[in-house]
Amino acid sequence: MNIRQDAWSDNDDRFLANTILKHIREGSTQLQAFDEVGDALERTSAACGFRWNAIVRLDYEQEVKQAKRTRKQRMKETANHAVSKINHSKHKSYANIDSIISGLQHLQTDFEKNAPLTSSQQMEEEVLQLESKNKEMQEEITRVKQEYDAVKQDYDMIVSMMNRARELAMTEETNPSPNFFRMDRNGNLEKIENA
């Protein structure tokens, strides 16, 4: 692939800015935007990053702020939706456990009302059936508890992500100078000191 080294046009600058703003709004990284623009304009990602940080960004400060607000709002909506889904799932799990307990109580009541006096062999058979049913119900309770634990783990992860995003947003709001970040292997952002 040939790498261009000619001057940037106004259209190239607009494409660079629009792509980066789109990535910011969608919660993506500027590095991914640089890659996308580089592929489209046959330039290196580094050239796109340099052009953005040195020249183009200065003309788009307000748009960058708006894109970050949009991203923040989208993250809040996503988190609220996830929390709502988790709360609904928790309620559903509790309802399943309640219905299992209620079903067992009805079985016991029916058995006590309708159990004729039978031989010990028939009683042993009924006990075996009830133990089998009880085992099934215990397995169902275990399954529901595991689902609950998985949902709780997802909820805790979402809350942790929201807190990290909130801290990042607070850093951006209290420090108006441009910040540059780098993503480490674990997906965490680390701030790069301005040179």
Short mmCIF file of C-alpha atoms in Angstrom, two decimals:
data_model
loop_
_atom_site.label_atom_id
_atom_site.label_comp_id
_atom_site.label_asym_id
_atom_site.label_seq_id
_atom_site.Cartn_x
_atom_site.Cartn_y
_atom_site.Cartn_z
CA MET A 1 0.00 0.00 0.00
CA ASN A 2 1.31 3.44 -0.91
CA ILE A 3 1.46 5.89 1.98
CA ARG A 4 0.59 9.44 1.00
CA GLN A 5 2.90 12.23 1.97
CA ASP A 6 1.17 15.10 0.21
CA ALA A 7 -0.54 18.02 1.95
CA TRP A 8 -3.82 17.59 3.79
CA SER A 9 -6.88 19.05 2.07
CA ASP A 10 -9.83 20.69 3.82
CA ASN A 11 -11.90 17.60 2.98
CA ASP A 12 -9.25 15.37 4.59
CA ASP A 13 -9.32 17.53 7.75
CA ARG A 14 -13.14 17.42 7.90
CA PHE A 15 -13.15 13.64 7.40
CA LEU A 16 -10.54 13.29 10.17
CA ALA A 17 -12.55 15.48 12.56
CA ASN A 18 -15.92 13.83 11.80
CA THR A 19 -14.47 10.34 12.24
CA ILE A 20 -12.85 11.21 15.56
CA LEU A 21 -16.03 12.90 16.85
CA LYS A 22 -18.02 9.80 15.86
CA HIS A 23 -15.59 7.57 17.78
CA ILE A 24 -15.73 9.82 20.85
CA ARG A 25 -19.57 9.81 20.84
CA GLU A 26 -19.68 6.03 20.48
CA GLY A 27 -17.21 5.44 23.32
CA SER A 28 -14.42 4.25 21.03
CA THR A 29 -10.83 5.47 21.17
CA GLN A 30 -9.11 8.12 19.11
CA LEU A 31 -6.47 5.52 18.19
CA GLN A 32 -9.17 3.47 16.46
CA ALA A 33 -10.33 6.63 14.68
CA PHE A 34 -6.77 7.33 13.53
CA ASP A 35 -6.57 3.79 12.14
CA GLU A 36 -9.88 4.20 10.29
CA VAL A 37 -8.89 7.56 8.80
CA GLY A 38 -5.43 6.27 7.93
CA ASP A 39 -6.93 3.35 6.01
CA ALA A 40 -9.39 5.59 4.18
CA LEU A 41 -6.87 8.32 3.27
CA GLU A 42 -3.89 5.99 2.78
CA ARG A 43 -1.92 7.69 5.53
CA THR A 44 -0.32 6.29 8.67
CA SER A 45 -2.21 6.33 11.96
CA ALA A 46 0.63 8.38 13.41
CA ALA A 47 0.23 11.02 10.68
CA CYS A 48 -3.50 11.20 11.39
CA GLY A 49 -2.86 11.51 15.13
CA PHE A 50 -0.28 14.23 14.61
CA ARG A 51 -2.58 16.17 12.27
CA TRP A 52 -5.47 15.95 14.74
CA ASN A 53 -3.50 16.94 17.84
CA ALA A 54 -1.35 19.62 16.24
CA ILE A 55 -3.78 21.36 13.89
CA VAL A 56 -7.35 20.14 13.45
CA ARG A 57 -8.41 19.66 17.08
CA LEU A 58 -8.07 23.36 17.81
CA ASP A 59 -10.93 24.11 15.39
CA TYR A 60 -13.23 21.49 16.95
CA GLU A 61 -12.98 22.12 20.71
CA GLN A 62 -16.74 22.71 21.15
CA GLU A 63 -17.65 19.69 19.03
CA VAL A 64 -15.27 17.51 21.09
CA LYS A 65 -16.92 18.71 24.31
CA GLN A 66 -20.38 17.97 22.88
CA ALA A 67 -19.26 14.52 21.68
CA LYS A 68 -17.96 13.74 25.19
CA ARG A 69 -21.28 14.86 26.70
CA THR A 70 -23.12 12.64 24.24
CA ARG A 71 -20.85 9.70 25.11
CA LYS A 72 -21.40 10.32 28.83
CA GLN A 73 -25.18 10.46 28.37
CA ARG A 74 -25.11 7.27 26.28
CA MET A 75 -23.06 5.51 28.98
CA LYS A 76 -25.57 6.62 31.63
CA GLU A 77 -28.48 5.35 29.56
CA THR A 78 -26.73 2.02 28.93
CA ALA A 79 -25.93 1.63 32.62
CA ASN A 80 -29.49 2.52 33.65
CA HIS A 81 -30.85 0.00 31.14
CA ALA A 82 -28.49 -2.69 32.47
CA VAL A 83 -29.43 -1.93 36.09
CA SER A 84 -33.12 -2.08 35.18
CA LYS A 85 -32.58 -5.42 33.46
CA ILE A 86 -30.67 -6.77 36.46
CA ASN A 87 -33.36 -5.62 38.88
CA HIS A 88 -36.03 -7.25 36.72
CA SER A 89 -34.00 -10.47 36.62
CA LYS A 90 -33.54 -10.43 40.41
CA HIS A 91 -37.30 -10.03 40.89
CA LYS A 92 -37.92 -12.89 38.46
CA SER A 93 -35.47 -15.15 40.36
CA TYR A 94 -37.20 -14.43 43.66
CA ALA A 95 -40.56 -15.16 42.03
CA ASN A 96 -39.26 -18.55 40.83
CA ILE A 97 -38.10 -19.51 44.33
CA ASP A 98 -41.43 -18.41 45.80
CA SER A 99 -43.38 -20.46 43.26
CA ILE A 100 -41.24 -23.54 44.00
CA ILE A 101 -41.87 -23.21 47.74
CA SER A 102 -45.59 -22.65 47.13
CA GLY A 103 -45.74 -25.73 44.89
CA LEU A 104 -44.07 -27.88 47.54
CA GLN A 105 -46.49 -26.64 50.19
CA HIS A 106 -49.47 -27.50 47.93
CA LEU A 107 -48.05 -30.97 47.32
CA GLN A 108 -47.69 -31.53 51.04
CA THR A 109 -51.23 -30.29 51.73
CA ASP A 110 -52.70 -32.45 48.96
CA PHE A 111 -50.79 -35.45 50.21
CA GLU A 112 -51.98 -34.96 53.79
CA LYS A 113 -55.63 -34.55 52.71
CA ASN A 114 -55.81 -37.31 50.13
CA ALA A 115 -53.39 -39.91 51.38
CA PRO A 116 -55.33 -43.05 52.11
CA LEU A 117 -54.04 -45.50 54.61
CA THR A 118 -51.80 -47.76 52.54
CA SER A 119 -49.38 -50.51 53.06
CA SER A 120 -45.81 -49.68 54.01
CA GLN A 121 -44.63 -50.62 50.51
CA GLN A 122 -46.89 -47.99 48.90
CA MET A 123 -45.76 -45.41 51.44
CA GLU A 124 -42.12 -46.11 50.66
CA GLU A 125 -42.85 -45.63 46.96
CA GLU A 126 -44.54 -42.30 47.65
CA VAL A 127 -41.61 -41.24 49.84
CA LEU A 128 -39.22 -42.06 46.99
CA GLN A 129 -41.32 -39.99 44.57
CA LEU A 130 -41.41 -37.08 46.97
CA GLU A 131 -37.66 -37.30 47.56
CA SER A 132 -37.13 -37.27 43.79
CA LYS A 133 -39.40 -34.24 43.45
CA ASN A 134 -37.59 -32.57 46.34
CA LYS A 135 -34.24 -33.22 44.63
CA GLU A 136 -35.55 -31.62 41.41
CA MET A 137 -36.75 -28.60 43.35
CA GLN A 138 -33.39 -28.27 45.14
CA GLU A 139 -31.61 -28.38 41.76
CA GLU A 140 -33.98 -25.67 40.48
CA ILE A 141 -33.25 -23.51 43.54
CA THR A 142 -29.50 -24.00 42.99
CA ARG A 143 -29.86 -23.02 39.31
CA VAL A 144 -31.84 -19.89 40.20
CA LYS A 145 -29.25 -18.92 42.83
CA GLN A 146 -26.45 -19.36 40.26
CA GLU A 147 -28.34 -17.13 37.81
CA TYR A 148 -28.77 -14.55 40.56
CA ASP A 149 -25.04 -14.67 41.37
CA ALA A 150 -24.17 -14.20 37.67
CA VAL A 151 -26.53 -11.21 37.40
CA LYS A 152 -25.09 -9.71 40.59
CA GLN A 153 -21.57 -10.13 39.23
CA ASP A 154 -22.60 -8.36 36.00
CA TYR A 155 -24.22 -5.60 38.04
CA ASP A 156 -21.06 -5.11 40.14
CA MET A 157 -18.95 -4.97 36.96
CA ILE A 158 -21.25 -2.34 35.42
CA VAL A 159 -21.13 -0.24 38.59
CA SER A 160 -17.32 -0.50 38.57
CA MET A 161 -17.21 0.60 34.91
CA MET A 162 -19.56 3.51 35.65
CA ASN A 163 -17.33 4.62 38.53
CA ARG A 164 -14.22 4.46 36.32
CA ALA A 165 -16.02 6.46 33.61
CA ARG A 166 -17.21 9.00 36.19
CA GLU A 167 -13.63 9.43 37.46
CA LEU A 168 -12.40 9.92 33.90
CA ALA A 169 -15.16 12.45 33.21
CA MET A 170 -14.35 14.34 36.42
CA THR A 171 -10.68 14.46 35.43
CA GLU A 172 -11.62 15.88 32.03
CA GLU A 173 -13.94 18.49 33.57
CA THR A 174 -11.45 19.69 36.21
CA ASN A 175 -8.44 19.74 33.89
CA PRO A 176 -9.32 21.76 30.76
CA SER A 177 -5.89 21.28 29.16
CA PRO A 178 -5.84 18.51 26.55
CA ASN A 179 -5.05 15.10 28.01
CA PHE A 180 -3.52 12.25 26.14
CA PHE A 181 -4.14 8.68 27.18
CA ARG A 182 -2.72 5.33 26.29
CA MET A 183 -4.48 1.99 26.78
CA ASP A 184 -2.48 -0.73 28.50
CA ARG A 185 -2.81 -4.47 27.83
CA ASN A 186 -5.60 -4.82 30.40
CA GLY A 187 -7.77 -2.19 28.71
CA ASN A 188 -7.09 0.45 31.37
CA LEU A 189 -6.33 4.02 30.38
CA GLU A 190 -3.22 5.70 31.66
CA LYS A 191 -2.50 9.38 31.28
CA ILE A 192 0.51 10.43 29.23
CA GLU A 193 2.14 13.56 30.59
CA ASN A 194 2.21 16.47 28.14
CA ALA A 195 5.65 16.89 26.63
#
